Amino acid sequence: MDESFALTLQIVITVLAGITAQVIAEFWKVPSIVFLLVFGIALGSDGLDILHPQSLGIGLEVLVALSVAIILFDGGLNLSGRELGRVSGSLRDLVTLGTSITLVGGGMAAHWLAEFPWPIAFLYASLVVVTGPTVVGPLLKQVSVDRRVATLLEGEGVLIDPVGAILAVVVLNTIVNRQASALEVVNGLFLRLGVGAAIGIAGGLFLSFFLKKADFISDELKNLVVLAGVWGLFGLSQFSRSESGLMAVVMAGIVLRAAALPDERLLRRFKGQLTTLCVSVLFILLAADLSIASVFALGWGSVLAVLVLMFVVRPLSIAICTLNSDLSWRHKLFIAWIAPRGIVSASVASLFAILLTREGINGGDSIKALVFLTIGMTVFLQGLTARPVAEILRITSSSATGAVIVGCSPLGRLLGRLFQEQGESVVLIDTDPIACQRAENDDLTVVQSSGLDPEVLQKAGIESIGTFMALTNNGEVNLVVARRAAEEFHPPRVLAVFSGASTPSPTKVNQAFGDRFQVKDWNRYIEDGQIKLGKTVFKSDELVEQQARLQTLIDREELLPLLLRRDNLLQVVTSSEEWRDGDELIYLLHDPRPQLLKRLSGGVFSPRLALEPLPEVEVAAGK
């Protein structure tokens, strides 16, 4: 077989296997690295013997370097400065103090349990101080935890990768050049970090300035300009100081995110697709090059070393680094549980194995095997259990509170006051200045702009709220706004008011209130003062009767279920709602016949008094 065709076939098979693994992982809702590792090993020399990464020669090192640069740039581009500010103290400690704790603790575990010599033990520890953003990011999209927790884990994964990679290079240089003093080692670390940060910040500022001024360039070409710029900054930084390039691309990504580029959403999507491709290819190739025999040769001591790293060193690091934070013990426990290693550990370990062999130093294959064992154990034990652990600890974003409501109509303002009354934050968005002014008069937070603008939604805090609702008078606009919000930001609960003629996928947008609900009618009732606000609690022994009476009034369009408190979580009522024992329902009641309101047992009150406690009201069926 022709050599060029053989190499082409290797790359084609790698891409096919990587994307197939991503599709399967997406279907089963598990971290993609699980199937990437399995497919890579299965196609490698210890499996079907189809892939031979060694045939790429020096090209494998080049591919790894450029791909990791894209991955870390994408990680920096996804970091929000505003959200990082909320966890800045803990994040700083994790990247600095946490790195030191993991280096020392991991080195001791590898020496005493895995029986590695001290230099090789600390080289292993330097490789596993990082947590992989390529694993953490997809994992958090599937688990959807509290936003502060997600921000801390994402920030740690992105920022600690260049620090860990540079630290590993410094440790390796110390092993190779045993004449180096402690001062030279420290200087080497900080010099690489400083050079990379300086080049990355300067390059990011130049790129952002150019992209804002270059109106003649199409969006597609702008994306490629950024790609070329990232690789250019990586190469310049590597040329200036070896192994400083990773810090340069991370800082460039952070600067571009902070610059608020006009087409940032398209850029992030493009880079996200490139990252998925790079991760897929790298993991397949690196796993295919792994010798299973070398992993088994490590023995049980190495397994114990990894378990100590996971269940002793990591919790100790989190406990110390978050000591002064306002995170709850549940948040801290989840953060301590989630520390999967990813592509940076795998790629640097693979390169180090080659370099150590070239220098005639034993231990390269053992380090690579132990790193991959760490990746496998952390991904399988922590990644696959992340969702049930988050649910047990009750920190999933499905329990997030607060709301962003698009539409400052009378009903939108009433819902906003009710959310505030229940102790939850709310932000309203509308383009109508008069409606916005009325909302401000009701002491509501308002953003006067379009709900289709992602930057406006970010400003409104959509990334940290529990409910997003589109409540304008136009059902088609509501659907477009809600779908955009669901695709871009993935809020836990996305609702829209629309007719049943164009029902969207129920997993993305839920229909608020019901098919027969007319927002214009209820807005008029509220403006004319023809409504009363009440509350009822469903009881198990009266549930069927209560449901029947409630449905009677809903069918006659005399009652509108608004909000439901279930399991201490406030949510907007959907068209497919099923009432349960203990549900607390807040509703609007309308009927021009005054005798209907008189038949209500208990008090009712005007929505203008919504800041007062809601009285208990039994729903009575009108005749």
mmCIF file of C-alpha atoms in Angstrom, residues 275-444:
data_model
loop_
_atom_site.group_PDB
_atom_site.id
_atom_site.type_symbol
_atom_site.label_atom_id
_atom_site.label_comp_id
_atom_site.label_asym_id
_atom_site.label_seq_id
_atom_site.Cartn_x
_atom_site.Cartn_y
_atom_site.Cartn_z
ATOM 1 C CA THR A 275 -12.283 21.941 19.651
ATOM 2 C CA THR A 276 -14.614 18.956 19.343
ATOM 3 C CA LEU A 277 -12.737 17.800 16.247
ATOM 4 C CA CYS A 278 -9.310 18.273 17.859
ATOM 5 C CA VAL A 279 -10.309 16.450 21.042
ATOM 6 C CA SER A 280 -11.779 13.574 19.026
ATOM 7 C CA VAL A 281 -8.670 13.127 16.891
ATOM 8 C CA LEU A 282 -6.133 13.514 19.715
ATOM 9 C CA PHE A 283 -7.783 11.137 22.165
ATOM 10 C CA ILE A 284 -8.203 8.441 19.521
ATOM 11 C CA LEU A 285 -4.555 8.704 18.443
ATOM 12 C CA LEU A 286 -3.082 8.915 21.951
ATOM 13 C CA ALA A 287 -5.237 6.063 23.269
ATOM 14 C CA ALA A 288 -4.335 3.916 20.240
ATOM 15 C CA ASP A 289 -0.659 4.439 21.074
ATOM 16 C CA LEU A 290 -1.141 3.232 24.655
ATOM 17 C CA SER A 291 0.205 -0.150 25.698
ATOM 18 C CA ILE A 292 -2.330 -1.963 27.861
ATOM 19 C CA ALA A 293 0.447 -4.247 29.095
ATOM 20 C CA SER A 294 2.283 -1.242 30.546
ATOM 21 C CA VAL A 295 -0.864 -0.227 32.458
ATOM 22 C CA PHE A 296 -1.293 -3.704 33.976
ATOM 23 C CA ALA A 297 2.411 -3.798 34.792
ATOM 24 C CA LEU A 298 1.927 -0.867 37.169
ATOM 25 C CA GLY A 299 0.249 -3.080 39.771
ATOM 26 C CA TRP A 300 -2.295 -2.316 42.492
ATOM 27 C CA GLY A 301 -0.024 0.222 44.124
ATOM 28 C CA SER A 302 -0.612 2.573 41.204
ATOM 29 C CA VAL A 303 -4.375 2.131 41.506
ATOM 30 C CA LEU A 304 -4.108 3.084 45.189
ATOM 31 C CA ALA A 305 -1.991 6.116 44.242
ATOM 32 C CA VAL A 306 -4.720 7.350 41.894
ATOM 33 C CA LEU A 307 -7.421 6.735 44.517
ATOM 34 C CA VAL A 308 -5.416 8.775 47.043
ATOM 35 C CA LEU A 309 -5.122 11.543 44.455
ATOM 36 C CA MET A 310 -8.895 11.502 43.936
ATOM 37 C CA PHE A 311 -10.211 10.998 47.457
ATOM 38 C CA VAL A 312 -7.533 12.505 49.692
ATOM 39 C CA VAL A 313 -5.453 15.064 47.808
ATOM 40 C CA ARG A 314 -8.304 16.633 45.808
ATOM 41 C CA PRO A 315 -10.727 17.078 48.765
ATOM 42 C CA LEU A 316 -7.881 18.483 50.883
ATOM 43 C CA SER A 317 -7.007 20.964 48.140
ATOM 44 C CA ILE A 318 -10.635 22.095 47.720
ATOM 45 C CA ALA A 319 -11.156 22.412 51.475
ATOM 46 C CA ILE A 320 -8.142 24.701 51.828
ATOM 47 C CA CYS A 321 -8.656 26.735 48.640
ATOM 48 C CA THR A 322 -12.359 27.452 49.277
ATOM 49 C CA LEU A 323 -11.999 28.053 52.999
ATOM 50 C CA ASN A 324 -12.977 31.728 52.772
ATOM 51 C CA SER A 325 -15.592 31.372 50.024
ATOM 52 C CA ASP A 326 -19.364 31.535 50.450
ATOM 53 C CA LEU A 327 -19.826 28.140 48.800
ATOM 54 C CA SER A 328 -21.871 25.650 50.813
ATOM 55 C CA TRP A 329 -20.478 22.306 51.905
ATOM 56 C CA ARG A 330 -22.548 20.686 49.138
ATOM 57 C CA HIS A 331 -20.878 22.860 46.516
ATOM 58 C CA LYS A 332 -17.422 22.128 47.917
ATOM 59 C CA LEU A 333 -18.069 18.395 48.041
ATOM 60 C CA PHE A 334 -19.163 18.342 44.401
ATOM 61 C CA ILE A 335 -16.135 20.380 43.305
ATOM 62 C CA ALA A 336 -13.899 17.969 45.221
ATOM 63 C CA TRP A 337 -15.574 15.056 43.431
ATOM 64 C CA ILE A 338 -15.199 16.487 39.915
ATOM 65 C CA ALA A 339 -11.573 16.561 38.762
ATOM 66 C CA PRO A 340 -11.326 14.434 35.594
ATOM 67 C CA ARG A 341 -8.037 14.614 33.736
ATOM 68 C CA GLY A 342 -8.120 15.218 29.997
ATOM 69 C CA ILE A 343 -6.290 15.892 26.790
ATOM 70 C CA VAL A 344 -3.503 18.099 28.175
ATOM 71 C CA SER A 345 -2.396 15.405 30.628
ATOM 72 C CA ALA A 346 -2.570 12.744 27.919
ATOM 73 C CA SER A 347 -0.760 14.746 25.240
ATOM 74 C CA VAL A 348 2.039 16.078 27.458
ATOM 75 C CA ALA A 349 2.554 12.625 29.018
ATOM 76 C CA SER A 350 2.839 11.089 25.526
ATOM 77 C CA LEU A 351 5.411 13.691 24.482
ATOM 78 C CA PHE A 352 7.361 13.287 27.730
ATOM 79 C CA ALA A 353 7.535 9.528 27.237
ATOM 80 C CA ILE A 354 9.269 10.164 23.905
ATOM 81 C CA LEU A 355 11.607 12.817 25.352
ATOM 82 C CA LEU A 356 12.653 10.688 28.333
ATOM 83 C CA THR A 357 13.417 7.767 26.020
ATOM 84 C CA ARG A 358 15.556 10.048 23.850
ATOM 85 C CA GLU A 359 17.482 11.195 26.933
ATOM 86 C CA GLY A 360 18.045 7.592 27.999
ATOM 87 C CA ILE A 361 16.008 8.001 31.209
ATOM 88 C CA ASN A 362 13.859 5.076 32.329
ATOM 89 C CA GLY A 363 10.261 5.626 33.365
ATOM 90 C CA GLY A 364 8.739 7.344 30.308
ATOM 91 C CA ASP A 365 6.360 4.495 29.441
ATOM 92 C CA SER A 366 5.438 4.020 33.106
ATOM 93 C CA ILE A 367 4.546 7.696 33.495
ATOM 94 C CA LYS A 368 2.410 7.601 30.361
ATOM 95 C CA ALA A 369 0.656 4.449 31.575
ATOM 96 C CA LEU A 370 -0.014 5.923 35.026
ATOM 97 C CA VAL A 371 -1.332 9.175 33.517
ATOM 98 C CA PHE A 372 -3.730 7.258 31.290
ATOM 99 C CA LEU A 373 -4.758 5.130 34.267
ATOM 100 C CA THR A 374 -5.501 8.386 36.115
ATOM 101 C CA ILE A 375 -7.508 9.698 33.170
ATOM 102 C CA GLY A 376 -9.497 6.488 32.912
ATOM 103 C CA MET A 377 -10.243 6.200 36.626
ATOM 104 C CA THR A 378 -11.184 9.855 37.096
ATOM 105 C CA VAL A 379 -13.383 9.906 33.988
ATOM 106 C CA PHE A 380 -15.164 6.645 34.740
ATOM 107 C CA LEU A 381 -15.521 7.083 38.520
ATOM 108 C CA GLN A 382 -16.188 10.825 38.601
ATOM 109 C CA GLY A 383 -17.534 11.616 35.151
ATOM 110 C CA LEU A 384 -20.133 8.864 35.016
ATOM 111 C CA THR A 385 -21.352 9.587 38.558
ATOM 112 C CA ALA A 386 -21.436 13.398 38.295
ATOM 113 C CA ARG A 387 -25.180 13.601 37.637
ATOM 114 C CA PRO A 388 -26.369 11.369 40.520
ATOM 115 C CA VAL A 389 -23.885 13.047 42.892
ATOM 116 C CA ALA A 390 -25.184 16.504 41.908
ATOM 117 C CA GLU A 391 -28.776 15.350 42.371
ATOM 118 C CA ILE A 392 -28.033 13.817 45.774
ATOM 119 C CA LEU A 393 -26.328 17.044 46.861
ATOM 120 C CA ARG A 394 -29.228 19.076 45.379
ATOM 121 C CA ILE A 395 -27.007 21.530 43.485
ATOM 122 C CA THR A 396 -28.315 21.015 39.941
ATOM 123 C CA SER A 397 -29.339 24.145 38.068
ATOM 124 C CA SER A 398 -32.847 22.714 37.788
ATOM 125 C CA SER A 399 -33.160 24.055 41.331
ATOM 126 C CA ALA A 400 -31.837 27.485 40.264
ATOM 127 C CA THR A 401 -34.099 30.402 41.117
ATOM 128 C CA GLY A 402 -34.959 33.722 39.522
ATOM 129 C CA ALA A 403 -36.427 34.596 36.144
ATOM 130 C CA VAL A 404 -35.794 36.577 32.981
ATOM 131 C CA ILE A 405 -39.075 37.618 31.336
ATOM 132 C CA VAL A 406 -39.242 39.081 27.830
ATOM 133 C CA GLY A 407 -42.249 41.390 27.729
ATOM 134 C CA CYS A 408 -43.196 44.203 30.118
ATOM 135 C CA SER A 409 -46.928 43.696 29.585
ATOM 136 C CA PRO A 410 -49.280 43.909 32.590
ATOM 137 C CA LEU A 411 -49.081 40.110 32.976
ATOM 138 C CA GLY A 412 -45.282 40.160 32.672
ATOM 139 C CA ARG A 413 -45.031 42.836 35.356
ATOM 140 C CA LEU A 414 -47.412 40.906 37.600
ATOM 141 C CA LEU A 415 -45.307 37.745 37.241
ATOM 142 C CA GLY A 416 -42.196 39.793 37.991
ATOM 143 C CA ARG A 417 -43.727 41.135 41.221
ATOM 144 C CA LEU A 418 -44.798 37.646 42.236
ATOM 145 C CA PHE A 419 -41.275 36.273 41.709
ATOM 146 C CA GLN A 420 -39.875 39.136 43.769
ATOM 147 C CA GLU A 421 -42.476 38.588 46.470
ATOM 148 C CA GLN A 422 -41.355 34.979 46.755
ATOM 149 C CA GLY A 423 -37.782 36.152 47.330
ATOM 150 C CA GLU A 424 -36.444 35.489 43.819
ATOM 151 C CA SER A 425 -34.630 37.881 41.499
ATOM 152 C CA VAL A 426 -36.292 38.859 38.220
ATOM 153 C CA VAL A 427 -35.279 40.915 35.174
ATOM 154 C CA LEU A 428 -37.720 42.094 32.480
ATOM 155 C CA ILE A 429 -36.727 42.844 28.859
ATOM 156 C CA ASP A 430 -38.739 44.949 26.400
ATOM 157 C CA THR A 431 -38.198 47.384 23.529
ATOM 158 C CA ASP A 432 -41.195 49.581 24.467
ATOM 159 C CA PRO A 433 -39.934 52.529 26.593
ATOM 160 C CA ILE A 434 -43.384 53.182 28.078
ATOM 161 C CA ALA A 435 -43.816 49.548 29.183
ATOM 162 C CA CYS A 436 -40.274 49.579 30.606
ATOM 163 C CA GLN A 437 -41.045 52.728 32.581
ATOM 164 C CA ARG A 438 -44.160 51.127 34.061
ATOM 165 C CA ALA A 439 -42.096 48.118 35.113
ATOM 166 C CA GLU A 440 -39.522 50.385 36.751
ATOM 167 C CA ASN A 441 -42.344 52.132 38.596
ATOM 168 C CA ASP A 442 -43.214 48.703 40.031
ATOM 169 C CA ASP A 443 -39.626 48.453 41.371
ATOM 170 C CA LEU A 444 -38.674 45.808 38.790
#
